[in-house]
XYZ file of C-alpha atoms in Angstrom:
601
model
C 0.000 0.000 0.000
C 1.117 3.515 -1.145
C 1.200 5.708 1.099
C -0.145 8.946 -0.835
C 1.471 12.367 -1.321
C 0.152 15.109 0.211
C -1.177 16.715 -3.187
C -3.367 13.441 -3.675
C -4.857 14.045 0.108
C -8.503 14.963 -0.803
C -9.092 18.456 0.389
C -12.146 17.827 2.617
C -9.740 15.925 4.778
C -7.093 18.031 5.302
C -7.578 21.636 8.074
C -8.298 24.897 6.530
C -5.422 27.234 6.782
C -6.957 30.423 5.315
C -9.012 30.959 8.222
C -5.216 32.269 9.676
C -3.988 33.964 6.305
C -5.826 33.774 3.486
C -3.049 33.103 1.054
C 0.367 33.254 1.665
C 1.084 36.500 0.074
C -0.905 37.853 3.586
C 1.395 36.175 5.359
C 4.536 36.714 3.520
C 3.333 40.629 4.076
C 2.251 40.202 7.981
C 6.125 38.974 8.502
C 7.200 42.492 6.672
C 4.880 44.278 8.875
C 6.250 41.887 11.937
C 10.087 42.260 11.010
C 9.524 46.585 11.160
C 7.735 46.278 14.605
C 9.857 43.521 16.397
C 12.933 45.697 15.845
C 11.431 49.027 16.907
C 9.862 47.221 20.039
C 12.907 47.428 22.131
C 12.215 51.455 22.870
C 9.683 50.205 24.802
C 12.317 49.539 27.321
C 12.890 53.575 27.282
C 11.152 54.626 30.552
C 9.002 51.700 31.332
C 9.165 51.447 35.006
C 8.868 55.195 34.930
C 5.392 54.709 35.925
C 2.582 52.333 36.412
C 0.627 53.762 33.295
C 4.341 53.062 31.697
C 4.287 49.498 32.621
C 1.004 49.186 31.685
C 0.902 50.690 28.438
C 4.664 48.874 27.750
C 3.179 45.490 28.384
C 0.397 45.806 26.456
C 2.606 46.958 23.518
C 4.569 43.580 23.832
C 1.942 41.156 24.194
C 0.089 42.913 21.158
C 3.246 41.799 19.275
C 3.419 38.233 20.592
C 0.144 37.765 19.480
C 0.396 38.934 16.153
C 3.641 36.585 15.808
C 2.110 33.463 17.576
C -0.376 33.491 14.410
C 2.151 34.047 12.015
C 4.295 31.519 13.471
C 1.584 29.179 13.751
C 0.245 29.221 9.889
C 4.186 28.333 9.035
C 4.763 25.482 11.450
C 1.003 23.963 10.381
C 1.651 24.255 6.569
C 5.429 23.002 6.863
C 4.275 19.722 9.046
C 1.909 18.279 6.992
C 4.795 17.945 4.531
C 8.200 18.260 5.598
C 9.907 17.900 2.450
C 8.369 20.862 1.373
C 11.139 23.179 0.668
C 8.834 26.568 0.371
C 6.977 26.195 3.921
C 10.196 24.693 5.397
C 11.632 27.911 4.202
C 8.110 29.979 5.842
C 8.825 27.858 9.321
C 12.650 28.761 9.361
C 11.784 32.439 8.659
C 9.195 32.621 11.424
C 11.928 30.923 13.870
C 13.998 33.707 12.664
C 11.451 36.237 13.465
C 10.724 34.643 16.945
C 14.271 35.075 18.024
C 14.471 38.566 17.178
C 11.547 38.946 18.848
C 12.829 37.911 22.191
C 16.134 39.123 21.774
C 14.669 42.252 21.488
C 12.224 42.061 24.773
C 14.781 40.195 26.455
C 15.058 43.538 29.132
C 11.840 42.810 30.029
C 12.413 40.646 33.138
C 15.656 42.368 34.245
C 12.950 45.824 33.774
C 10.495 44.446 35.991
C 12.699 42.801 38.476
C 14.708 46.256 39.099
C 11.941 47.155 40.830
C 11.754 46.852 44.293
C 8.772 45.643 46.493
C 7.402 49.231 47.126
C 8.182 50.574 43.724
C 5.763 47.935 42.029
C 3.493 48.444 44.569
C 3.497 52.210 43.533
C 2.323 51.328 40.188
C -0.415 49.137 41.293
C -1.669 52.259 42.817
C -0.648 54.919 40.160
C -2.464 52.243 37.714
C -5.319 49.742 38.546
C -5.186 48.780 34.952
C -2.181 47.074 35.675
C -3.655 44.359 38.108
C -4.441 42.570 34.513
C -0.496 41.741 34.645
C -0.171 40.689 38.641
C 0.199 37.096 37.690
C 2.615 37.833 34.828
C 4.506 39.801 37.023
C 4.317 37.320 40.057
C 5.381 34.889 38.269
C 8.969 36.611 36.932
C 9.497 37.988 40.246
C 9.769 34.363 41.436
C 12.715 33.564 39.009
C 14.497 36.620 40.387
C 17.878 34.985 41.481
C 17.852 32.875 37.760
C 17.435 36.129 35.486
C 20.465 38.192 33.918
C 21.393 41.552 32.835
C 18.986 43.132 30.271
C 22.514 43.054 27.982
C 23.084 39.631 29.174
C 19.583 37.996 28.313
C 19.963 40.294 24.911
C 22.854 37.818 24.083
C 21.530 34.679 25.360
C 17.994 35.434 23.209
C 20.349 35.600 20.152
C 22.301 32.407 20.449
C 18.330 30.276 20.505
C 18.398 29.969 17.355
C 21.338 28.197 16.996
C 20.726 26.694 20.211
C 18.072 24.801 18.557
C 19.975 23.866 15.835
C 20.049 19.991 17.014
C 16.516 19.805 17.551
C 16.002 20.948 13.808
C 18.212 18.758 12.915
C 16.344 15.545 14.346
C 13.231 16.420 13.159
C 14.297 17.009 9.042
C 15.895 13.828 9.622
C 13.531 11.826 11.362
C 10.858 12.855 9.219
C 11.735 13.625 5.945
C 15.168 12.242 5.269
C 15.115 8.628 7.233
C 13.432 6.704 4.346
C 11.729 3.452 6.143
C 11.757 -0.400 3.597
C 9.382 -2.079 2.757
C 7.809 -4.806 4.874
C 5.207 -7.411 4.437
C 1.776 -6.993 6.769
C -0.541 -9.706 7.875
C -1.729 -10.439 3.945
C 1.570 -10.985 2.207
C 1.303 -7.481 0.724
C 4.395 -5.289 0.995
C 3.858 -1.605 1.952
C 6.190 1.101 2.931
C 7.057 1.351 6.734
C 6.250 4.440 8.058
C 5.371 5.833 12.131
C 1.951 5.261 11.225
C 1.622 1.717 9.880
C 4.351 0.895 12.200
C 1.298 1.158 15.217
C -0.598 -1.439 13.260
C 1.982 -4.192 12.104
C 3.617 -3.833 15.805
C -0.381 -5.015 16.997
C -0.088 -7.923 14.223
C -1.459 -10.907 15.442
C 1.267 -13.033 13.216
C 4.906 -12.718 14.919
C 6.764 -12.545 12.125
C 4.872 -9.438 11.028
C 5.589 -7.620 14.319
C 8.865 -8.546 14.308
C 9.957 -7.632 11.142
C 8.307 -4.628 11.599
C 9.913 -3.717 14.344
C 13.436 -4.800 12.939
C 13.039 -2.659 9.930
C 12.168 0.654 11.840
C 15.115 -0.094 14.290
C 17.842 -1.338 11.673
C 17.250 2.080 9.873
C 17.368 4.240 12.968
C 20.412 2.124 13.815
C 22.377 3.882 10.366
C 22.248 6.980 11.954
C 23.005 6.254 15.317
C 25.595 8.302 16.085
C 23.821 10.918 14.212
C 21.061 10.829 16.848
C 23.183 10.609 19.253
C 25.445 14.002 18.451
C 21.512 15.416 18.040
C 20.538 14.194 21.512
C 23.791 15.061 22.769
C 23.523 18.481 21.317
C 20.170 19.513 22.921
C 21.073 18.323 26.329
C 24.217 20.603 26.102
C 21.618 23.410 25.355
C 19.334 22.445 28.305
C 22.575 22.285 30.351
C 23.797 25.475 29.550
C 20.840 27.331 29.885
C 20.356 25.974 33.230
C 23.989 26.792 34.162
C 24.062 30.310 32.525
C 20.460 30.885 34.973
C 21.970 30.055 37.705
C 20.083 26.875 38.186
C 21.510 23.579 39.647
C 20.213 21.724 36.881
C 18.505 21.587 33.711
C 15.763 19.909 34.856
C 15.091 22.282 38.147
C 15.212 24.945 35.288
C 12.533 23.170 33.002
C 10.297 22.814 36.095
C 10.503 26.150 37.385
C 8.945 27.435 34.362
C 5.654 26.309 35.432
C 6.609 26.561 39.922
C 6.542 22.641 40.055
C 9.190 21.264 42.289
C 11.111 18.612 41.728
C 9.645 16.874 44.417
C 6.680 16.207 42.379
C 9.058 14.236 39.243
C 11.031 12.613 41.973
C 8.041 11.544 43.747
C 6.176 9.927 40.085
C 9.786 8.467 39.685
C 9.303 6.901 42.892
C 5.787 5.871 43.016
C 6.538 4.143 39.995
C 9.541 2.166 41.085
C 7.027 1.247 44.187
C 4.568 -0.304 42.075
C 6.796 -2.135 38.969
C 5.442 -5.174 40.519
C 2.212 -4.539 39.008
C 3.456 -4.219 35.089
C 5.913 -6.817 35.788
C 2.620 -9.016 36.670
C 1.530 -7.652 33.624
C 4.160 -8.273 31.664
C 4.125 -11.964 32.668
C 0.255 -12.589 32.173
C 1.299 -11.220 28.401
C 4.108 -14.004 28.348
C 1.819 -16.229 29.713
C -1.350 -16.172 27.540
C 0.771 -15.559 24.183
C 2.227 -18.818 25.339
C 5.586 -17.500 24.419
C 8.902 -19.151 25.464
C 11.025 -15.488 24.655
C 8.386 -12.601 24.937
C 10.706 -9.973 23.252
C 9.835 -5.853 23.210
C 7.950 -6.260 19.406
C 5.301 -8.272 21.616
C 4.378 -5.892 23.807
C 1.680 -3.789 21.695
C -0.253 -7.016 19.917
C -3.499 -6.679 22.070
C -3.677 -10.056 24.275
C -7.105 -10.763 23.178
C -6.580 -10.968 19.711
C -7.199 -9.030 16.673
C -9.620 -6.374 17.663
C -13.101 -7.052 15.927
C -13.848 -3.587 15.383
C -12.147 -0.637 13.004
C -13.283 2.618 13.355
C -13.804 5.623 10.312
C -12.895 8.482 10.844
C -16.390 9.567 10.779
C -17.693 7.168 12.955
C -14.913 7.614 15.636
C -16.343 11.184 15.782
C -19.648 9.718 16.469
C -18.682 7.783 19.474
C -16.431 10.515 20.883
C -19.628 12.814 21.115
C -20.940 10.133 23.027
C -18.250 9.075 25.492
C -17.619 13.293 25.650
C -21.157 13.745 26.734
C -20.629 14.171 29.935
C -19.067 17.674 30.137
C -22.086 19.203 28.639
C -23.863 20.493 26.083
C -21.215 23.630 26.331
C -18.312 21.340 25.959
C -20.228 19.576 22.802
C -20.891 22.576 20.788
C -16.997 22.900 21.299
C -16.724 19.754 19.928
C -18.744 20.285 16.834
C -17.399 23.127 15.517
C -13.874 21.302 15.606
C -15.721 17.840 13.692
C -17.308 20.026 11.642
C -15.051 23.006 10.114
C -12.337 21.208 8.834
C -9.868 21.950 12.198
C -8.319 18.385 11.539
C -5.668 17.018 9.321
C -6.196 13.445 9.950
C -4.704 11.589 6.633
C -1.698 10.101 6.810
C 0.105 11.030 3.696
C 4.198 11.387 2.793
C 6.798 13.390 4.760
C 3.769 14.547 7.049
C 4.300 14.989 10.469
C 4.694 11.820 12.491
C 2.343 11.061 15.885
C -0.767 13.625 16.730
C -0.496 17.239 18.460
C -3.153 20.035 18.672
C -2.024 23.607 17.726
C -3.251 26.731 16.771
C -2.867 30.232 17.850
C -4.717 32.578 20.372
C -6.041 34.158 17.196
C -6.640 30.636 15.082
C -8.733 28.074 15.528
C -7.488 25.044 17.384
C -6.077 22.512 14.571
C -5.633 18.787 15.333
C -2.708 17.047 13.651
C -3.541 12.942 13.230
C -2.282 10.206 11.056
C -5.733 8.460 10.949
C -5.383 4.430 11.094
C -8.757 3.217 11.336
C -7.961 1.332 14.597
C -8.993 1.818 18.223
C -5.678 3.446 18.960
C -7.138 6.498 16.563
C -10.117 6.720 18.265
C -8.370 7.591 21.710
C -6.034 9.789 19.614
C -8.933 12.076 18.239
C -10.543 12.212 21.910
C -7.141 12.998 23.413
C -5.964 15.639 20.705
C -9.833 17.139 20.982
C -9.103 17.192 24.612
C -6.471 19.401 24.062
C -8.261 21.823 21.586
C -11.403 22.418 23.760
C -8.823 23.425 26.465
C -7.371 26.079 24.160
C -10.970 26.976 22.703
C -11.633 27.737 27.171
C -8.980 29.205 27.306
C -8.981 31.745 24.480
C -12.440 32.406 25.283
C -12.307 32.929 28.711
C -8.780 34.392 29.491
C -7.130 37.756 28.140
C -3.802 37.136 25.502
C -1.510 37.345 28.362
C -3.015 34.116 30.204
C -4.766 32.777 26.666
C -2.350 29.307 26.561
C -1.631 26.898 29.355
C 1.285 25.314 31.114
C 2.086 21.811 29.411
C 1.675 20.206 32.995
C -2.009 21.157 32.753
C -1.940 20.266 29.154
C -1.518 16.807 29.602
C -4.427 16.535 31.932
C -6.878 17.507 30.239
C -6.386 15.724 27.369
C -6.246 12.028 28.918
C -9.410 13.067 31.219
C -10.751 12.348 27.558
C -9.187 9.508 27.101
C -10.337 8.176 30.628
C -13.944 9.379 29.815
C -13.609 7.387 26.992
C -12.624 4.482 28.742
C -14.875 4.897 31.452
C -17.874 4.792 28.709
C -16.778 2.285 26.664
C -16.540 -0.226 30.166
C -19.769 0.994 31.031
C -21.615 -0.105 28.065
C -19.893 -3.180 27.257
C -20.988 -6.746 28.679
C -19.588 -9.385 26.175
C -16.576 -10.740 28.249
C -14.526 -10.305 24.775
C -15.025 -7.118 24.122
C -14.876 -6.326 27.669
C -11.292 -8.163 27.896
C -10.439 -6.308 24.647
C -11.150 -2.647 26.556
C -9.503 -3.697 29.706
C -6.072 -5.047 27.355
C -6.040 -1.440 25.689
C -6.603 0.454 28.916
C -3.708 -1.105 30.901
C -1.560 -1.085 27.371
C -2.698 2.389 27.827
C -1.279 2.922 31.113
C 1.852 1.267 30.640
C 2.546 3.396 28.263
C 1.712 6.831 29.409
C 2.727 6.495 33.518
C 5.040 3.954 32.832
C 6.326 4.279 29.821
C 6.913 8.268 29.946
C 8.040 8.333 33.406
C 10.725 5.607 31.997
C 12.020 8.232 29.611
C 11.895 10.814 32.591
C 14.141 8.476 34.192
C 16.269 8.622 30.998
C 15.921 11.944 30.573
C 17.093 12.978 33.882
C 20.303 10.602 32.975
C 21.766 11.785 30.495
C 21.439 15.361 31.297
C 23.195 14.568 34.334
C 25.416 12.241 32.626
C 26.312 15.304 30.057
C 26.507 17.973 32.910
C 29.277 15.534 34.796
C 31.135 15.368 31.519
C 30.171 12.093 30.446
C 30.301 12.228 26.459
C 26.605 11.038 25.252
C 27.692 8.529 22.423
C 25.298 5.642 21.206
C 26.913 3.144 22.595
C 26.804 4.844 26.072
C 23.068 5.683 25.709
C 22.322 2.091 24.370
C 23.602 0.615 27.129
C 21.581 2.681 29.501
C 18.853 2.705 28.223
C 18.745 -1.306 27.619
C 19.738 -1.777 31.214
C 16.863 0.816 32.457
C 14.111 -0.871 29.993
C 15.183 -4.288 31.454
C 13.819 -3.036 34.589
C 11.046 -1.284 33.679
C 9.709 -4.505 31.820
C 11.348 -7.251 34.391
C 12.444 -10.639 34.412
C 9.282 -11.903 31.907
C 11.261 -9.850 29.415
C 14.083 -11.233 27.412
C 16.690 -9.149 27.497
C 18.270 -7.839 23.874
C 16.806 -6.927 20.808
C 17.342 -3.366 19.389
C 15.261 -1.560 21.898
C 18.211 -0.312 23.480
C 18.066 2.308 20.412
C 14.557 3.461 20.871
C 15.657 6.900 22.604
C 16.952 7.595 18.820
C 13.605 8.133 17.698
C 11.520 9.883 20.706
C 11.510 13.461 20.140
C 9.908 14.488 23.252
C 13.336 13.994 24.546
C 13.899 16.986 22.723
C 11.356 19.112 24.408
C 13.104 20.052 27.899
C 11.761 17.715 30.489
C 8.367 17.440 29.036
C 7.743 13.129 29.472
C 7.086 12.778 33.019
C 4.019 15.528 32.330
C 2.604 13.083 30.563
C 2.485 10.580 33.443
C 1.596 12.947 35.970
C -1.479 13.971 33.825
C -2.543 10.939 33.205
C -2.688 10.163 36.907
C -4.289 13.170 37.327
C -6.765 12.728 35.051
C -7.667 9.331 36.367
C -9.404 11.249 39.346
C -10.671 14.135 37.502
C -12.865 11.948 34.862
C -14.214 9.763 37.551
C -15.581 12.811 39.096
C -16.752 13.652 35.551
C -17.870 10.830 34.736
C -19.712 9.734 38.367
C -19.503 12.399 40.163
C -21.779 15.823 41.109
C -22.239 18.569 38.697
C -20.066 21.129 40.600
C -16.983 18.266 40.141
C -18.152 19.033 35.964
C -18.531 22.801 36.685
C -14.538 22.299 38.838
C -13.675 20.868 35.670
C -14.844 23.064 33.227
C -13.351 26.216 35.321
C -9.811 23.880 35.160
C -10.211 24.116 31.370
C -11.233 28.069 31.407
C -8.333 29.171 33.652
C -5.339 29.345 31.315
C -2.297 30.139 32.978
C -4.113 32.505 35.175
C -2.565 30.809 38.246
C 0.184 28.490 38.888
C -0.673 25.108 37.603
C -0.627 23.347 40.902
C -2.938 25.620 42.120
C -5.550 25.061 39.528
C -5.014 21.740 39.848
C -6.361 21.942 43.644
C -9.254 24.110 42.655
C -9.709 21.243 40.502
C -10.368 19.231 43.422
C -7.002 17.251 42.810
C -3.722 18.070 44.653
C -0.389 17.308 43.141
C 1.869 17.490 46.062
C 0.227 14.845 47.227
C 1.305 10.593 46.112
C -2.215 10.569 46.853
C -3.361 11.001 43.014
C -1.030 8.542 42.277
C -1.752 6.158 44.581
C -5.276 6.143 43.392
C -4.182 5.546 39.446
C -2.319 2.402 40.205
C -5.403 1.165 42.473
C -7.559 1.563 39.505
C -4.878 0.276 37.156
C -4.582 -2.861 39.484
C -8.175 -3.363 39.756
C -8.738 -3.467 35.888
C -5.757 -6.012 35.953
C -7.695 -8.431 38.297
C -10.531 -8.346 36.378
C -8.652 -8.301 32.940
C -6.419 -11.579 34.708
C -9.534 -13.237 35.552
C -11.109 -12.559 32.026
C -8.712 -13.701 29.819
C -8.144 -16.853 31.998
C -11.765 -18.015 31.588
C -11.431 -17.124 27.765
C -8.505 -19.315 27.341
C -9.719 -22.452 29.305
């Protein structure tokens, strides 16, 4: 099977750009426009504390111009991803980089500005300026970072250098996505089609061994060419993360990543921990797999076919929309009408075609709709996808709605949450009306797959993550043959002794770009925790715990994220969210255990 080029994608299916720009000539001139106001911006600086009308009127100056360039950045990142061999919108994306590192070079005063001040002096303004109460948080929140911000000059310099400080991460994605050309394998029917992210997620479910593991030898053996490639990439952005951190003043790059958003590290160290407490339970679950596949070697490429067989049931993209609707219903007829006007307005890109974007995000601007990224496979995995990217885009819809530009996006540790409360939601529906002990056995298999791969999974690259920048900041060189060796050894004990040890998984952190992305992973396991607890109040719980919710969703980054979390009705410095997850997780394993038994006597 071909997969098609992007000009053969029928237009229905693909998201509607011109809603941002109408053509690109607008946008080619709104980066003109953009180029002439970024570099005059930095008189702003001239007199700004001055005053709080000053501050007031500076601010809203400079958030005027991040939103103008958040669209225009947005429209070139959206057109470049759904084809990445595109040399004209790789060119658009690498001129609105461009344009975003002016842009903060140019504001970079900003926080040294503000933190100048002294307790009185901004407490002056305040009363010289009630107008400028719409900034507290803003403000708040950079007077917190006080001992980890620099000179105005020094930040100046520091704003320049991103650009080439992201030079690695560019790097992995033009070759992971457009350069690394996948073979061709054979799928369940004989017929040979082109590997790619996207059909890898089905043949790695194959109910035939061989399929699975050729599969998963083919997309291994080619990241395995470029090994040290990834590895100088990896290697590269973790010497960024470092150096930021050490330039800040920071003990470490990840303290730095999680001060962004006022998390303490005592909330990774205590998911790392949690974890580790409870490997006994995928462990069990890794040796019920073992078991019931009645496998002598259960190797890595038979950890995603689902236990219970070949799933009965495929799923159109039309009729996955259908059933989301449903399983959704429980926000409200508010959150719905969200809904629908994302089904129904062409918001989605959901055809997998060449060189497109690998995996699923949402995106958008504060001035854009909110546009869904999938690579649609007719499976039950795509399903969950839509529902968890669609969690994400109602969030921003909230958000933008609700909250002024300056606290119109969210922190990604919020991110994360609401988007699996969909998926839990989903999961929580699809339980609830299903009786047949196959089908039943089938949900419960892609629920705990589910969870091993989001708590477990992610906080095992958080694990990884927190390696090698540690590794890298004690002057350990990052090649591949140190970071296959680590990472084999930490997968071994993620997965435990059911698991035979080898294969090329020790390669897999070649091809995860969230390691990229600064100490993002463990967000993911945290929300998903999270979320277990907020969709069971959803789901069974009173209408103010849907009315906490919805305010969750509305709030932005309005407040620190821990604190809307406990408005939420969930508190994150707590184990005691987590604790709850892996109860639920081990009660659907009993059940599951006891299911498939009785289905295989």
């Amino acid at each position: 099977m071909e997969i098609p080029t992007r000009d053969q994608v029928p237009v229905q299916d693909t998201w509607d750009l011109t809603r941002i720009y109408p053509d690109d000539a607008a946008w080619e001139a709104d980066g003109s426009a953009l180029a002439k106001d970024i570099a005059a911006i930095a008189h702003v600086a001239d007199g700004l504390t001055d005053s709080g009308t000053a501050l007031y009127e500076g601010l809203s100056k400079i958030f005027a111009l991040d939103r103008r360039l958040s669209k225009y950045y947005s429209y070139a990142t959206l057109a470049s991803d759904v084809d990445t061999s595109n040399q004209h919108y790789l060119g658009y994306a690498a001129k609105a980089q461009t344009l975003a590192s002016d842009y903060q070079a140019q504001i970079s005063f900003l926080e040294s500005a503000i933190l100048a001040l002294s307790g009185e002096e901004l407490a002056e303004c305040y009363r010289q300026e009630p107008r400028l109460e719409d900034y507290r948080h803003f403000l708040d929140k950079i007077r917190t970072q006080s001992a980890h911000v620099l000179s105005a000059k020094e930040e100046a310099v520091f704003s320049q250098a991103s650009d080439a400080l992201a030079s690695s991460t560019n790097t992995f994605n033009v070759l992971s996505n457009s350069d690394l050309e996948f073979p061709y394998v054979e799928d369940e029917d004989g017929q040979a089609i082109q590997l790619t992210d996207g059909s890898y997620s089905i043949l790695i479910q194959s109910q035939k061994r061989e399929v699975r593991e050729d599969a998963f030898g083919a997309l291994y053996s080619s990241y395995a060419q470029f090994e040290n490639t990834f590895a100088s990439t990896l290697a590269g952005v973790v010497k960024a993360h470092n150096f930021n951190a050490q330039v800040h003043r920071y003990p470490d790059a990840r303290s730095a990543a999680l001060a962004a958003n006022n998390v303490p590290v005592e909330v990774y160290d205590q998911l790392v921990a949690s974890v580790h407490d409870h490997l006994d339970l995928l462990h069990r679950y890794v040796a019920l797999r073992k078991e019931i596949l009645g496998l002598d070697d259960l190797q890595m490429w038979d950890m995603y076919v689902p236990i219970t067989g070949k799933p009965s049931q495929t799923y159109s993209f039309a009729s996955a929309k259908k059933i989301a609707k449903t399983a959704l219903a429980p926000m409200g007829q508010d959150y719905l009408k969200h809904v629908d006007y994302l089904f129904d307005n062409r918001c989605i890109d959901f055809v997998e075609n060449r060189h497109k974007q690998s995996g699923a995000y949402s995106g958008g601007a504060y001035d854009t709709d909110a546009y869904e990224l999938i690579n649609w496979q007719d499976d039950l995995d795509s399903l969950y996808t839509l529902v968890h990217e669609t969690g994400h885009s109602v969030h921003s819809m909230y958000t933008r709605e609700t909250q002024p530009y300056v606290y119109g996006d969210y922190p990604i540790f919020l991110a994360e949450i609401a988007s699996t409360t969909n998926e839990n939601l989903l999961t929580n529906y699809l339980l609830d009306h299903t009786e047949d002990p196959k089908e039943r056995a089938a949900l419960l298999n892609y629920y705990l797959d589910s969870f091993k791969g989001t708590v477990y999974r992610q906080t095992q690259f958080a694990e990884f993550e927190q390696f090698i920048h540690e590794s890298d900041q004690n002057g350990q060189p990052l090649t591949a043959d140190f970071l296959n060796g680590n990472y084999g050894d930490l997968n071994q004990a993620y997965y435990g002794e059911a698991m035979t040890p080898g294969s090329d998984i020790d390669k897999e952190w070649a091809r995860i770009p969230h390691f990229y992305y600064d100490f993002y992973v463990y967000q993911y396991a945290t929300g998903f925790a999270a979320a277990t607890a907020l969709a069971n109040k959803v789901s069974y719980g009173s209408d103010q715990d849907r009315a906490n919710y919805l305010g969750f969703l509305k709030s932005g980054s309005s407040a620190f994220p821990l604190e809307t979390m406990q408005k939420a009705g969930v508190d994150m410095t707590q184990a005691d969210y987590l604790e709850d997850a892996f109860a639920t997780f081990a009660r659907r394993l009993d059940e599951f255990t006891d299911l498939i038994k009785g289905l295989h006597k």
